Coordinates of C-alpha atoms and ligand atoms in Angstrom, one line a residue:
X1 CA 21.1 -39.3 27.6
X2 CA 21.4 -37.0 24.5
X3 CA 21.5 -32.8 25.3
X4 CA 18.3 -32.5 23.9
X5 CA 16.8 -34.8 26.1
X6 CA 18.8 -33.8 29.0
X7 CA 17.3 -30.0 28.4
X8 CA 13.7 -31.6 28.0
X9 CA 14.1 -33.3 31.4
X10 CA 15.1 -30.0 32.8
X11 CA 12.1 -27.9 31.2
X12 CA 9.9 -30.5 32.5
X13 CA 11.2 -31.3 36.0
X14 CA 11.2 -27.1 36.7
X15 CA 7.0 -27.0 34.8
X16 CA 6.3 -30.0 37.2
X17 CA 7.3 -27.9 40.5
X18 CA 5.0 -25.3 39.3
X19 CA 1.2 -25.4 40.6
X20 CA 0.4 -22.5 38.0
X21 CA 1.7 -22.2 34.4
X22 CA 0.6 -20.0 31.6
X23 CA 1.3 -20.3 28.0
X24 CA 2.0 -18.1 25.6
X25 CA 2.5 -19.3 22.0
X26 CA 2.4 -18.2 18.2
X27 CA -1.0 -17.8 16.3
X28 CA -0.3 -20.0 13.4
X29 CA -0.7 -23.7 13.0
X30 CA 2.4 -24.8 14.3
X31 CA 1.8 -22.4 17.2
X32 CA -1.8 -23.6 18.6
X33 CA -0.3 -27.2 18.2
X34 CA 2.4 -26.1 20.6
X35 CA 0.2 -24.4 23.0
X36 CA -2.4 -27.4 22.5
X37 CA 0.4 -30.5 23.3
X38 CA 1.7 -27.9 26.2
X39 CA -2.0 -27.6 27.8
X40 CA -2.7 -30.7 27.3
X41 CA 0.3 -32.5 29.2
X42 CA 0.4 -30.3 32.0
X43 CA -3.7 -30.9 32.4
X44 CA -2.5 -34.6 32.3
X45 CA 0.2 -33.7 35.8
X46 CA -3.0 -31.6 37.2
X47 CA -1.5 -28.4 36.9
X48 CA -3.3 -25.6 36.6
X49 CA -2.9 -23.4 33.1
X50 CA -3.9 -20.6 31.0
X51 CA -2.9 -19.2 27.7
X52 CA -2.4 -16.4 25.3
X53 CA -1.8 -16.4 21.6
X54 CA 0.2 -13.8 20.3
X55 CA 1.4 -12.4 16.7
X56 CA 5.0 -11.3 17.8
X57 CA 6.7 -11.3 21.4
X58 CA 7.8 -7.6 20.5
X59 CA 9.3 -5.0 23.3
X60 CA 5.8 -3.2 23.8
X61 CA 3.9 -7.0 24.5
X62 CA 6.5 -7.9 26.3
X63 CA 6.2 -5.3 28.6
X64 CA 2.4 -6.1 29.1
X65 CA 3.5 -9.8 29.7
X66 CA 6.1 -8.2 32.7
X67 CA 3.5 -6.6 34.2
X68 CA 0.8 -9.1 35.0
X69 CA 1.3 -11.5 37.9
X70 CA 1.5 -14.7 35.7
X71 CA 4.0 -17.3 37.7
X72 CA 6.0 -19.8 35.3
X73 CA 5.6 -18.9 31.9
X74 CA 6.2 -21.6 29.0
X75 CA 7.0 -19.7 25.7
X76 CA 5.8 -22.2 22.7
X77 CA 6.9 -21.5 19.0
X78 CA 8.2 -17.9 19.8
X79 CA 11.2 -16.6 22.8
X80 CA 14.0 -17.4 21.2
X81 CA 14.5 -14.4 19.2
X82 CA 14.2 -12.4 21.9
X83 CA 15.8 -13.7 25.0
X84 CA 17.5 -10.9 26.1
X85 CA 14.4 -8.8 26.6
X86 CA 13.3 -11.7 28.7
X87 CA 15.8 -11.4 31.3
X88 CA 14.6 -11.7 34.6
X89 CA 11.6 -13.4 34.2
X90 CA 10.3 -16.9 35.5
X91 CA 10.0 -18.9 32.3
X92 CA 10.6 -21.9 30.0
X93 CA 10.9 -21.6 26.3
X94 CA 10.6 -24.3 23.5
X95 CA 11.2 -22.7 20.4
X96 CA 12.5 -23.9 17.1
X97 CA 13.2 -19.8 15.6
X98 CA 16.7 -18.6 15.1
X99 CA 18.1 -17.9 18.4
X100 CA 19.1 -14.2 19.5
X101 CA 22.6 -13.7 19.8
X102 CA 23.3 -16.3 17.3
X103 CA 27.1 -15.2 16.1
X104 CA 25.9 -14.2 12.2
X105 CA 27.0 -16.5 9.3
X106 CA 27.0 -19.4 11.5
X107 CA 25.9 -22.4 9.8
X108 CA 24.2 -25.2 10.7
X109 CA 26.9 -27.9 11.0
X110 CA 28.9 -25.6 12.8
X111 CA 26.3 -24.9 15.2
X112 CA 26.8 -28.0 17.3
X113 CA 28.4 -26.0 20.1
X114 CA 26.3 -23.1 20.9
X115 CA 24.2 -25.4 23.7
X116 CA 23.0 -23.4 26.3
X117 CA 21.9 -19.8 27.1
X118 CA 22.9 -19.4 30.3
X119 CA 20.3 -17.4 32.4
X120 CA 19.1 -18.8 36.1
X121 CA 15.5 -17.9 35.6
X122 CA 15.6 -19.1 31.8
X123 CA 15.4 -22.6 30.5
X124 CA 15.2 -22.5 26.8
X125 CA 15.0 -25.8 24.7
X126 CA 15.8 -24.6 20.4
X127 CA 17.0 -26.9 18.2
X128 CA 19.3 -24.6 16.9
X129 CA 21.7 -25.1 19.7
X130 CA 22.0 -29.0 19.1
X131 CA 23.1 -28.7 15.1
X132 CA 19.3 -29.1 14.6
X133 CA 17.7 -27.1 11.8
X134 CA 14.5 -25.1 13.0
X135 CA 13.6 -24.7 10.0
X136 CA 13.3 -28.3 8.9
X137 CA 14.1 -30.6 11.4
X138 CA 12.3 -29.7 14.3
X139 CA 8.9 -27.6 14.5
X140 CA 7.9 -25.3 17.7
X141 CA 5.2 -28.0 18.3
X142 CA 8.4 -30.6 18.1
X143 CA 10.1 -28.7 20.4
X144 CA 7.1 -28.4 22.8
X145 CA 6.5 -32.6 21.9
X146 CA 9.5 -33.6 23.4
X147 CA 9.1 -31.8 26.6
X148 CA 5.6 -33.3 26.8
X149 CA 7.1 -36.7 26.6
X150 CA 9.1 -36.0 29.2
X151 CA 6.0 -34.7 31.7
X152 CA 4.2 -38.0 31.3
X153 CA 3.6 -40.7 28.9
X154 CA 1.8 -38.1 25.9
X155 CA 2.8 -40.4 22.8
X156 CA -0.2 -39.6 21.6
X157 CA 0.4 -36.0 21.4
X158 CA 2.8 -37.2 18.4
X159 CA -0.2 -36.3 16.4
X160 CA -0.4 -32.7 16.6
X161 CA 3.2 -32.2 16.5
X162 CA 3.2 -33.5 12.9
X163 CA 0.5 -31.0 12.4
X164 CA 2.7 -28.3 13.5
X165 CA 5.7 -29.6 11.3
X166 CA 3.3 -29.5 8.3
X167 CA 1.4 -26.7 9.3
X168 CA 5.1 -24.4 9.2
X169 CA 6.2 -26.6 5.7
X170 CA 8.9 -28.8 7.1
X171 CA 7.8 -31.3 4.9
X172 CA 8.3 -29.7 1.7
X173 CA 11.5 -29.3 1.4
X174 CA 12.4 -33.3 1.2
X175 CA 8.7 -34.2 0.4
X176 CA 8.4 -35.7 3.9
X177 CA 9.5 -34.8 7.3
X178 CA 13.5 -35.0 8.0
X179 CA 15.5 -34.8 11.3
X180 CA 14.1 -35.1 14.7
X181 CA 10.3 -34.7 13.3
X182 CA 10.6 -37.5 11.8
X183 CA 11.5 -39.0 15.0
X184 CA 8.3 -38.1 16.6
X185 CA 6.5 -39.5 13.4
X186 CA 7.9 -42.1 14.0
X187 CA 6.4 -42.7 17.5
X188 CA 3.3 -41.8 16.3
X189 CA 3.4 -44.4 13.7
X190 CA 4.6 -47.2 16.0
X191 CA 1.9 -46.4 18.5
X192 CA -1.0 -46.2 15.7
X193 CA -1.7 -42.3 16.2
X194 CA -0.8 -41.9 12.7
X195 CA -0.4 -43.4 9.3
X196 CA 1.5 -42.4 6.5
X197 CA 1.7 -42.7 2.8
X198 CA 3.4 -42.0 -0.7
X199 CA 0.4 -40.0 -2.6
X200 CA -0.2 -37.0 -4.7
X201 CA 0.8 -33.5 -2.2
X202 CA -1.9 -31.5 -3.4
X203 CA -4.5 -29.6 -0.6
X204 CA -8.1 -30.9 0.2
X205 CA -7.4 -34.7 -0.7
X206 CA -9.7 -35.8 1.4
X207 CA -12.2 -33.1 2.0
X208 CA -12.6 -31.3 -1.5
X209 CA -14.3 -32.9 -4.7
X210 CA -11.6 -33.3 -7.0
X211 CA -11.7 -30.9 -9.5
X212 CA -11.5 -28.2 -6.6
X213 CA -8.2 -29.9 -5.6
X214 CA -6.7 -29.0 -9.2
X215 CA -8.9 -25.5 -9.4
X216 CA -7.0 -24.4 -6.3
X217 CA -3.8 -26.1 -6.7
X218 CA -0.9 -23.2 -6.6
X219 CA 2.4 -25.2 -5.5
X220 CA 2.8 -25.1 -8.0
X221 CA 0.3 -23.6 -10.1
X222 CA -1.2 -26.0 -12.8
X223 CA -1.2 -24.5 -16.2
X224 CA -4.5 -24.3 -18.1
X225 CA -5.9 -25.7 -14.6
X226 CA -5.8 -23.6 -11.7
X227 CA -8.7 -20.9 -11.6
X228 CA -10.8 -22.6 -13.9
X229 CA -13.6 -24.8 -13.3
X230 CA -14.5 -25.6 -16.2
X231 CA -11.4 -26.5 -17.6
X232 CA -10.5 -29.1 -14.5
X233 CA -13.7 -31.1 -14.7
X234 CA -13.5 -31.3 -18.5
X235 CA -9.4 -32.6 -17.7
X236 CA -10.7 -35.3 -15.6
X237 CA -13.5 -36.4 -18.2
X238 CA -11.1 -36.4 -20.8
X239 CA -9.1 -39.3 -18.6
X240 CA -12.4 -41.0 -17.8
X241 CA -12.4 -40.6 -14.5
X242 CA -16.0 -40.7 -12.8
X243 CA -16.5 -37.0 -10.9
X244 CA -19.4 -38.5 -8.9
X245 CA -20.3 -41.9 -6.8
X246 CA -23.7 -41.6 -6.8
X247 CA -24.5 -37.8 -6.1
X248 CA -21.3 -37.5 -4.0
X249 CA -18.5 -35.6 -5.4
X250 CA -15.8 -38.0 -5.5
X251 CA -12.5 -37.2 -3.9
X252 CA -9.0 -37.7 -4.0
X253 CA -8.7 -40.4 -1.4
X254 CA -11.8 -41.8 -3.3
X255 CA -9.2 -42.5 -6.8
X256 CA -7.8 -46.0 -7.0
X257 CA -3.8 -46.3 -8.2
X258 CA -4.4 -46.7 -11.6
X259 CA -6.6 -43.2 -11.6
X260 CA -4.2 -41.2 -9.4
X261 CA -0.9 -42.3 -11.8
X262 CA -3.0 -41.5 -14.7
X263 CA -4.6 -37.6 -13.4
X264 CA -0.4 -37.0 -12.4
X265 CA 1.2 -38.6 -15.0
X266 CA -1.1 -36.1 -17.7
X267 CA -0.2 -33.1 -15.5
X268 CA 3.6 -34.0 -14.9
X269 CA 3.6 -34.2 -18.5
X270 CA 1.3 -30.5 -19.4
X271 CA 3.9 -28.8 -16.9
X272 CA 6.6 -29.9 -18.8
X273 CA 5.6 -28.9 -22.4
X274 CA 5.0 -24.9 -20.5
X275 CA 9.0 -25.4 -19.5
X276 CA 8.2 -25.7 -15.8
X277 CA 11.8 -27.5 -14.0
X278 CA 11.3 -31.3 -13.5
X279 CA 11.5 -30.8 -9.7
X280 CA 7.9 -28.9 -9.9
X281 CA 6.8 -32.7 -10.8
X282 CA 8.6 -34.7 -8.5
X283 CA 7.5 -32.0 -6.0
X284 CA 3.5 -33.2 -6.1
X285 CA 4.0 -36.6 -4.8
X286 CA 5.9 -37.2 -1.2
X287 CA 4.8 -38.3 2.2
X288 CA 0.9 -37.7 2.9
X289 CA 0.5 -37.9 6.6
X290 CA -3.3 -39.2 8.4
X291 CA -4.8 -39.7 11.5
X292 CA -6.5 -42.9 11.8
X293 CA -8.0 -41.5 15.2
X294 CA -10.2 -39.3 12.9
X295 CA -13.1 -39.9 10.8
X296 CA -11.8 -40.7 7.1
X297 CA -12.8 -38.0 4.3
X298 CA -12.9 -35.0 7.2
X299 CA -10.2 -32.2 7.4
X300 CA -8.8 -33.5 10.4
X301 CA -7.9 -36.8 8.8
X302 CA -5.3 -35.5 7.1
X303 CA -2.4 -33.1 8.6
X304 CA -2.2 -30.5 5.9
X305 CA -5.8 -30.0 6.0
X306 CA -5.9 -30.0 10.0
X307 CA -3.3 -27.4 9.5
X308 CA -4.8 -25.1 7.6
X309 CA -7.8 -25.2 9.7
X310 CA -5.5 -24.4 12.7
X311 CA -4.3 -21.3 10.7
X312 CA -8.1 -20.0 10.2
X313 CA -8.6 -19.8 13.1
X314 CA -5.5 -18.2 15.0
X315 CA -4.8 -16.0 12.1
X316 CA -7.9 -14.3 12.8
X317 CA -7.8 -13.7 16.4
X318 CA -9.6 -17.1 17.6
X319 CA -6.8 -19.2 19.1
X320 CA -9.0 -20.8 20.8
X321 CA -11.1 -22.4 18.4
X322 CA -8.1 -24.4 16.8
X323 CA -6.8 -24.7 20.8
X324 CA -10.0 -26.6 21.8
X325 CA -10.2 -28.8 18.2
X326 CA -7.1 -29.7 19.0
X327 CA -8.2 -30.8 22.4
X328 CA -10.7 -33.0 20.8
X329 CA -13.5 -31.0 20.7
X330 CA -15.7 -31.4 18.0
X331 CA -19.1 -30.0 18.4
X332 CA -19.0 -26.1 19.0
X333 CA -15.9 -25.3 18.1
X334 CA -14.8 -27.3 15.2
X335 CA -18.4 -26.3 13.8
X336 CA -16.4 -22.3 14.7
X337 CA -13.3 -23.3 13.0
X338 CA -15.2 -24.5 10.1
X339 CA -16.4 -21.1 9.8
X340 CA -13.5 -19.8 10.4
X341 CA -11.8 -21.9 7.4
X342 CA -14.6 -20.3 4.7
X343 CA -13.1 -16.7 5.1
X344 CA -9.8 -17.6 5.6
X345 CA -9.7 -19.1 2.2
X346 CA -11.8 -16.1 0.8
X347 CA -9.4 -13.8 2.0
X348 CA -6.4 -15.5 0.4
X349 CA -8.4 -15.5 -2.9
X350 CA -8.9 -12.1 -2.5
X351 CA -5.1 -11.2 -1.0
X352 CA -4.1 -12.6 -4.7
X353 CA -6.2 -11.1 -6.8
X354 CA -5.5 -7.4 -5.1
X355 CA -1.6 -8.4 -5.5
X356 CA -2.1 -8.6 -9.5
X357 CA -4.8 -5.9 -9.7
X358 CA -2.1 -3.3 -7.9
X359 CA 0.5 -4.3 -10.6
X360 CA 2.0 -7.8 -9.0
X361 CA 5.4 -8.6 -8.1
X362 CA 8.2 -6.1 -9.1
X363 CA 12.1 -7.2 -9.4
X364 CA 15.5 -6.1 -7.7
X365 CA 18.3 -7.4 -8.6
X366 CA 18.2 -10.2 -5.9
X367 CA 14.8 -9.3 -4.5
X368 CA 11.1 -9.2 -6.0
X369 CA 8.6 -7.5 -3.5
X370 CA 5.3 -6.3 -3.7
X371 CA 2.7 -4.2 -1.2
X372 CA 0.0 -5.5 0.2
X373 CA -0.9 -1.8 1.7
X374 CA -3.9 -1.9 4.2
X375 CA -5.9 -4.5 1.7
X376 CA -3.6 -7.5 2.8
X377 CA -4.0 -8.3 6.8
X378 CA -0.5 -8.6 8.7
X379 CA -1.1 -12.0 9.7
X380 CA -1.7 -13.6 6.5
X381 CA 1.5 -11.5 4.2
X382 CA 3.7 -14.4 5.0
X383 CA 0.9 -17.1 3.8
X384 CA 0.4 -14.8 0.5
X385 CA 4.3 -14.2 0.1
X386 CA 4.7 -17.7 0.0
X387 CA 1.8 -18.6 -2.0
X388 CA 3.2 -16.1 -5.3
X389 CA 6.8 -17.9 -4.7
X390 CA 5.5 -21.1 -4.4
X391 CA 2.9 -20.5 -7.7
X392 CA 6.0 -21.5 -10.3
X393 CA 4.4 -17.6 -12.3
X394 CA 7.2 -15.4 -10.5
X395 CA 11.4 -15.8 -10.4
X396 CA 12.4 -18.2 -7.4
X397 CA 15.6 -17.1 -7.9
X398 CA 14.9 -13.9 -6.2
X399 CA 13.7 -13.3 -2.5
X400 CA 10.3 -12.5 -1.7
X401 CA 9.6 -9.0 0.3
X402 CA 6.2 -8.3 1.1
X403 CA 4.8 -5.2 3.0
X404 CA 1.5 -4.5 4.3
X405 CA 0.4 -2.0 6.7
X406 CA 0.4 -3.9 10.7
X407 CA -3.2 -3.6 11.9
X408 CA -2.2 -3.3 15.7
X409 CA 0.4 -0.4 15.3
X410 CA 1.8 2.3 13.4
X411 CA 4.2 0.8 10.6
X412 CA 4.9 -1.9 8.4
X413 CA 4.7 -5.7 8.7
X414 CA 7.2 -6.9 6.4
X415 CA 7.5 -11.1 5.4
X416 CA 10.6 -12.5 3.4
X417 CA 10.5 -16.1 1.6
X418 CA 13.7 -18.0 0.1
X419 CA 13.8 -21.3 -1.2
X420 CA 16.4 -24.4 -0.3
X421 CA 18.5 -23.4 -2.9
X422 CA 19.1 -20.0 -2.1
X423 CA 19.3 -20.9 2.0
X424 CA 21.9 -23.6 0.2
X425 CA 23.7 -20.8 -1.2
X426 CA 24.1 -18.8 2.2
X427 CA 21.0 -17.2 2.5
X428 CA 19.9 -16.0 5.9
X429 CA 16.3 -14.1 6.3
X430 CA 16.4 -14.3 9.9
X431 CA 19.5 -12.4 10.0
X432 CA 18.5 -9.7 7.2
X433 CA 14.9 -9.3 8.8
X434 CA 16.6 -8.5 12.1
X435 CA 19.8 -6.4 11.5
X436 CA 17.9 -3.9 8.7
X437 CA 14.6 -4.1 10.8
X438 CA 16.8 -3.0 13.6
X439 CA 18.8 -0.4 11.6
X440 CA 15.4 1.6 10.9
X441 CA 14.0 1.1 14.6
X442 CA 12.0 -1.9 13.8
X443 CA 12.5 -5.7 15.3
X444 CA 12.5 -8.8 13.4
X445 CA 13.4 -12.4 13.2
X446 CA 12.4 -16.2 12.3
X447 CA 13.8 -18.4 9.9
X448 CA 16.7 -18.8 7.1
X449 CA 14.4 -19.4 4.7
X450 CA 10.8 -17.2 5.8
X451 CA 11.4 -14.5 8.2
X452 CA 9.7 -11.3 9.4
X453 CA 9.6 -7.9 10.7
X454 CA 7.7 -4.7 12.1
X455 CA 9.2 -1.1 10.4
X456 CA 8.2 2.2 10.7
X457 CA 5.9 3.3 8.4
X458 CA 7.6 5.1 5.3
X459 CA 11.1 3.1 5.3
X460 CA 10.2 0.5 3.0
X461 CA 12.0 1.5 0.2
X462 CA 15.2 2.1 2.5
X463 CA 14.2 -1.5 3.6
X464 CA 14.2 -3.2 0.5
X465 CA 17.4 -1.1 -0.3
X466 CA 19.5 -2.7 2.8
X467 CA 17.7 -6.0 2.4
X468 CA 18.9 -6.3 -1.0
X469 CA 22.5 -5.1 0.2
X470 CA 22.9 -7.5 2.9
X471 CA 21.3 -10.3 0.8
X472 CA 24.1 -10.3 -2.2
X473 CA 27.2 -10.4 0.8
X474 CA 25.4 -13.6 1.5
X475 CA 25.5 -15.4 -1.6
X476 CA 28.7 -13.9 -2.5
X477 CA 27.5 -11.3 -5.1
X478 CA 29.2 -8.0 -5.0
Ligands
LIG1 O1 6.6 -18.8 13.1 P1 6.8 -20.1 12.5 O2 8.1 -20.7 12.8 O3 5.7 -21.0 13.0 O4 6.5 -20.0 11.0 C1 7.4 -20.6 10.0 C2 7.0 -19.9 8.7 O5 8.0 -20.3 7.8 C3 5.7 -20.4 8.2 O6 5.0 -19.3 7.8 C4 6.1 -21.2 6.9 O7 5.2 -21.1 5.9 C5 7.4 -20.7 6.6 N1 8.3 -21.6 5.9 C6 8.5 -21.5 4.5 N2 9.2 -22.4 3.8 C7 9.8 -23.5 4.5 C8 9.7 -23.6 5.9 C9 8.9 -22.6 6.5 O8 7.9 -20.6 3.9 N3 10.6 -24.3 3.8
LIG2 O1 5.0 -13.3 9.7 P1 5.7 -14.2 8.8 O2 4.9 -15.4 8.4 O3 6.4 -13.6 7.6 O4 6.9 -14.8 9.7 C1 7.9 -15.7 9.1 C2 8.7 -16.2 10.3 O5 9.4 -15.2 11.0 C3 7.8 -16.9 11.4 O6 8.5 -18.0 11.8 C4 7.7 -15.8 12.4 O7 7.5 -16.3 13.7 C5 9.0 -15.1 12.3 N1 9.0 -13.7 12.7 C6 9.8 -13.3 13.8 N2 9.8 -11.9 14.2 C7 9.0 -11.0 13.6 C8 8.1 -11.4 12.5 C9 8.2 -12.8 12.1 O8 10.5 -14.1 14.4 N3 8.9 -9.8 14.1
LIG3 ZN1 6.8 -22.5 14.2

């Protein structure tokens, strides 16, 4: 049996002796798919369970957590950065965020050995300690997948862990999932829970019309395109490709072959006139991954679009909306989450525009930051932070720092973003965001390549200062 498996069997054999088990997971998409495959599966063994979303497992929640009465606790997408304040309690973790305690400028392949965290009450399954990459190989959902398959026979729970994998962008990196999510796709496919296939990467492929796939298209950003209406109806017209069947809006899983190599071909070939790096072309065609469980042309058909509905909803405070979708509801509460996905999209929209009206992005040497003040909520910074590196309009050569005041406390929510090449380079955010968040009296954690933090208000430019310090010793520039 490999480790991982061995650790799964161990997570599930001590959930199993528990009558009572409460979850606590993460708020984003990859976090109510955790909490949704971990409710599920113990529902399955007739255990009785409750859960809790939750935007950080900081000290002060924490504490809260301590003092309520809750037996076994499973920790889904979030733990690992912050076992040592967990010591004592009753719980199991599985987690795919860099662990706590991990000996800095460690990388991956060497990473083989770190195993276990040894703790009697603690049983902690993170990729991280097999030579597994959390941050494309495995997903929290993943993590909480494979101890699921290990509680009963819940293959077809595959589904939602690819939703987690895409919902946290696992699969953008290669174009497809890699490493031991692709493992789980792979159940999935074999047992018909999901289908995959080679097709354009853009958002809404199956549930916008197509022009509003290229009007909102920003990874990247398509020049000429994106924004404008107008302009992307008139670019489809001028390839004679019918908008409407009938007085439907076509869509992009409406487009035979032909159509969809002509529409990519034309804007493979506009972003390479504006100097834009071949790899932004390759980059809008990979791995497109669907449910065939689900009714065709709907959100949920398709993960990406599932996703993001999952992040409207948790995002927002309504973790149970996604949580009960996921579930297989779809009445009430996918009729909520619907709702839900209306503003969350509005407030992106809105998140941008304030980010160039306040003067956009400014550049460091190694870093490019920008403040998202009390105008950009704390939950979405990362999603924004992302979407400007992401657009191809700023330097991905530099870091992304984004501040915005944290709604829940006093101080600063602070999200970082790197890209492959950087991480490739030595980058470590999970390592910056937690030694400088720590420095100034903060905490902070995640990811090598997207990781966050909670400062006191005021020390931002002293953030961005340290940040920027520690940042150049890890790609060697002095
Ligand atoms: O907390 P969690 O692990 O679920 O979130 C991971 C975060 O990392 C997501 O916000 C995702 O957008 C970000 N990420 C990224 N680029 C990647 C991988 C992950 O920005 N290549
Ligand atoms: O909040 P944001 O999207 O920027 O978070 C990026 C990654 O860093 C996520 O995986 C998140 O869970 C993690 N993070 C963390 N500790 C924090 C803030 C964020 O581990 N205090
Ligand atoms: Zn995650």
């Amino acid at each position: 049996m490999d480790n991982l498996k061995e650790k799964a069997k161990e997570i599930s054999d001590k959930l199993k002796d528990s009558k009572k088990v409460h979850i606590i997971s993460h708020i984003d998409a990859d976090g109510l798919s955790s909490a949704s495959i971990a409710y599920e599966s113990l529902s399955r063994c007739g255990t009785d369970v409750d859960y809790e979303f939750i935007k950080q497992l900081e000290k002060e929640k924490l504490k809260e957590i301590k003092d309520k009465d809750h037996g076994l606790i499973w920790f889904t997408d979030l733990g690992s950065g912050q076992l040592d304040d967990l010591k004592g309690m009753n719980c199991v973790i599985t987690d795919h965020h860099e662990p706590q305690g991990k000996p800095s400028q460690v990388r991956l392949k060497d990473r083989g050995n770190l195993m276990n965290y040894t703790s009697s009450n603690i049983s902690e399954l993170n990729p991280h300690r097999y030579g597994i990459d959390g941050a494309s190989e495995l997903s929290g959902a993943g993590a909480t997948y494979l101890v699921a398959r290990e509680l009963g026979k819940n293959t077809d729970l595959s589904k939602l862990a690819v939703v987690g994998a895409v919902g946290d962008l696992q699969a953008t990196k290669e174009g497809r999932l890699i490493g031991k999510n692709r493992e789980i796709l792979k159940e999935g496919l074999s047992k018909g829970h999901i289908e995959k296939r080679i097709d354009a990467r853009f958002y809404g492929l199956e549930s916008r019309p197509l022009f509003k796939v290229l009007q909102y298209a920003n990874d990247p950003v398509l020049p000429g395109l994106t924004g404008d209406e107008e302009a992307c109806i008139n670019f489809l017209v001028s390839l004679d490709i019918e908008l409407k069947i009938g007085d439907e809006w076509r869509r992009w899983y409406h487009l035979d072959k032909t159509e969809k190599r002509k529409i990519l071909s034309e804007l493979g070939k506009r972003l390479l006139k504006r100097g834009y790096p071949a790899r932004y072309v390759d980059a809008m065609i990979g791995e497109v991954y669907t449910f065939p469980g689900e009714e065709l042309g709907t959100m949920l058909h398709e993960a990406k679009e599932f996703s993001t509905l999952l992040n409207s909803c948790g995002r927002y405070g309504k973790g149970e909306i996604g949580l009960q979708v996921c579930l297989g509801d779809r009445e009430e509460y996918l009729k909520k989450a619907q709702q839900l996905l209306k503003g969350h999209q509005k407030v992106l929209v809105e998140c941008m525009n304030h980010v160039e009206s306040t003067g956009g992005v400014k550049e460091k040497e190694v870093v490019q930051y920008f403040h998202g003040g009390d105008e950009i909520p704390d939950t979405v910074l990362g999603t924004v932070a992302g979407m400007i590196l992401g657009s191809g309009e700023v330097d991905r050569g530099l870091v992304m720092i984004a501040f915005a005041e944290s709604s829940e406390r006093e101080g600063l929510k602070v999200s970082s973003r790197g890209t492959k090449r950087l991480v490739d380079k030595g980058l470590d955010l999970s390592e910056v965001m937690s030694k400088v968040s720590k420095s100034l009296g903060g905490e902070g954690g995640g990811h090598d390549i997207a990781a966050g933090a909670y400062i006191p208000s005021g020390c931002d430019k002293e953030f961005l200062d340290k940040a920027e310090d520690m940042i150049k010793t890890q790609l060697g520039i002095s």
